[in-house]
Amino acid sequence: MNYRQMGERVYIRIDKGEEILAQMVDVCRQLHIFAATFQGIGACGEVEVATYIPDRQEFLPHVRNGMLEMISLMGNIVTGR
């Protein structure tokens, strides 16, 4: 994983086999970023997404493997309390 900070933005390149969220949290902690939004594109070999089931108040995970293209990756990240 490589990253570069340019002003208020941080650009991260995550290497094959690395877990996306773990790498983003690591960079945020190194740079003392406690809350941020993120967006990205790329590809991955395995993905886990979840569907929220309101009746049970829990998430049902779905894992997919293969050559997967991420056409949109966006969200929020909070590393502090």
mmCIF file of C-alpha atoms in Angstrom:
data_model
loop_
_atom_site.group_PDB
_atom_site.id
_atom_site.type_symbol
_atom_site.label_atom_id
_atom_site.label_comp_id
_atom_site.label_asym_id
_atom_site.label_seq_id
_atom_site.Cartn_x
_atom_site.Cartn_y
_atom_site.Cartn_z
ATOM 1 C CA MET A 1 0.000 0.000 0.000
ATOM 2 C CA ASN A 2 1.187 3.482 -0.873
ATOM 3 C CA TYR A 3 -0.373 6.801 -0.017
ATOM 4 C CA ARG A 4 0.271 10.456 -0.683
ATOM 5 C CA GLN A 5 -1.262 13.472 1.016
ATOM 6 C CA MET A 6 -1.916 16.512 -1.186
ATOM 7 C CA GLY A 7 -3.492 19.319 0.819
ATOM 8 C CA GLU A 8 -6.595 18.012 2.528
ATOM 9 C CA ARG A 9 -6.836 14.965 0.241
ATOM 10 C CA VAL A 10 -5.122 11.609 0.683
ATOM 11 C CA TYR A 11 -4.651 9.260 -2.273
ATOM 12 C CA ILE A 12 -4.198 5.583 -1.413
ATOM 13 C CA ARG A 13 -3.099 2.749 -3.691
ATOM 14 C CA ILE A 14 -3.944 -0.591 -2.116
ATOM 15 C CA ASP A 15 -1.984 -3.615 -3.312
ATOM 16 C CA LYS A 16 -3.465 -6.904 -4.449
ATOM 17 C CA GLY A 17 -4.391 -9.116 -1.510
ATOM 18 C CA GLU A 18 -4.657 -6.278 1.007
ATOM 19 C CA GLU A 19 -7.942 -5.642 2.814
ATOM 20 C CA ILE A 20 -9.332 -2.273 1.723
ATOM 21 C CA LEU A 21 -10.902 -1.070 4.955
ATOM 22 C CA ALA A 22 -7.943 -2.131 7.105
ATOM 23 C CA GLN A 23 -5.543 -0.196 4.863
ATOM 24 C CA MET A 24 -7.712 2.932 4.904
ATOM 25 C CA VAL A 25 -7.997 2.817 8.719
ATOM 26 C CA ASP A 26 -4.210 2.377 8.963
ATOM 27 C CA VAL A 27 -3.566 5.464 6.818
ATOM 28 C CA CYS A 28 -6.113 7.503 8.792
ATOM 29 C CA ARG A 29 -4.430 6.567 12.056
ATOM 30 C CA GLN A 30 -0.955 7.386 10.725
ATOM 31 C CA LEU A 31 -2.142 10.813 9.584
ATOM 32 C CA HIS A 32 -4.316 11.433 12.682
ATOM 33 C CA ILE A 33 -7.511 11.571 10.610
ATOM 34 C CA PHE A 34 -10.489 10.826 12.852
ATOM 35 C CA ALA A 35 -13.342 11.140 10.332
ATOM 36 C CA ALA A 36 -13.454 11.321 6.541
ATOM 37 C CA THR A 37 -15.360 10.445 3.404
ATOM 38 C CA PHE A 38 -13.819 8.236 0.739
ATOM 39 C CA GLN A 39 -14.360 7.236 -2.852
ATOM 40 C CA GLY A 40 -12.535 4.891 -5.173
ATOM 41 C CA ILE A 41 -12.509 2.515 -8.102
ATOM 42 C CA GLY A 42 -10.575 -0.642 -8.852
ATOM 43 C CA ALA A 43 -10.834 -4.396 -8.834
ATOM 44 C CA CYS A 44 -10.734 -7.140 -6.238
ATOM 45 C CA GLY A 45 -10.661 -10.909 -5.971
ATOM 46 C CA GLU A 46 -13.078 -11.264 -3.082
ATOM 47 C CA VAL A 47 -15.820 -9.022 -1.759
ATOM 48 C CA GLU A 48 -18.219 -9.186 1.165
ATOM 49 C CA VAL A 49 -21.376 -7.108 1.100
ATOM 50 C CA ALA A 50 -24.242 -7.329 3.554
ATOM 51 C CA THR A 51 -27.995 -6.908 3.480
ATOM 52 C CA TYR A 52 -29.645 -5.459 6.567
ATOM 53 C CA ILE A 53 -32.585 -7.562 7.801
ATOM 54 C CA PRO A 54 -34.810 -5.182 9.838
ATOM 55 C CA ASP A 55 -36.898 -7.951 11.452
ATOM 56 C CA ARG A 56 -33.789 -9.536 12.966
ATOM 57 C CA GLN A 57 -31.843 -6.265 13.320
ATOM 58 C CA GLU A 58 -28.738 -7.863 11.829
ATOM 59 C CA PHE A 59 -26.770 -7.995 8.611
ATOM 60 C CA LEU A 60 -26.762 -11.017 6.299
ATOM 61 C CA PRO A 61 -23.298 -11.261 4.648
ATOM 62 C CA HIS A 62 -22.799 -12.234 1.001
ATOM 63 C CA VAL A 63 -19.292 -13.246 -0.139
ATOM 64 C CA ARG A 64 -18.314 -13.332 -3.821
ATOM 65 C CA ASN A 65 -15.008 -14.484 -5.341
ATOM 66 C CA GLY A 66 -13.503 -14.015 -8.772
ATOM 67 C CA MET A 67 -12.343 -11.170 -10.982
ATOM 68 C CA LEU A 68 -14.579 -8.371 -9.688
ATOM 69 C CA GLU A 69 -14.592 -4.774 -10.906
ATOM 70 C CA MET A 70 -15.487 -2.038 -8.424
ATOM 71 C CA ILE A 71 -17.173 0.682 -10.417
ATOM 72 C CA SER A 72 -17.912 2.696 -7.297
ATOM 73 C CA LEU A 73 -16.535 2.565 -3.789
ATOM 74 C CA MET A 74 -17.723 5.312 -1.462
ATOM 75 C CA GLY A 75 -18.553 5.868 2.154
ATOM 76 C CA ASN A 76 -17.536 7.335 5.487
ATOM 77 C CA ILE A 77 -14.801 6.274 7.851
ATOM 78 C CA VAL A 78 -14.417 7.107 11.539
ATOM 79 C CA THR A 79 -11.325 6.052 13.465
ATOM 80 C CA GLY A 80 -11.873 7.991 16.686
ATOM 81 C CA ARG A 81 -14.518 7.624 19.358
#
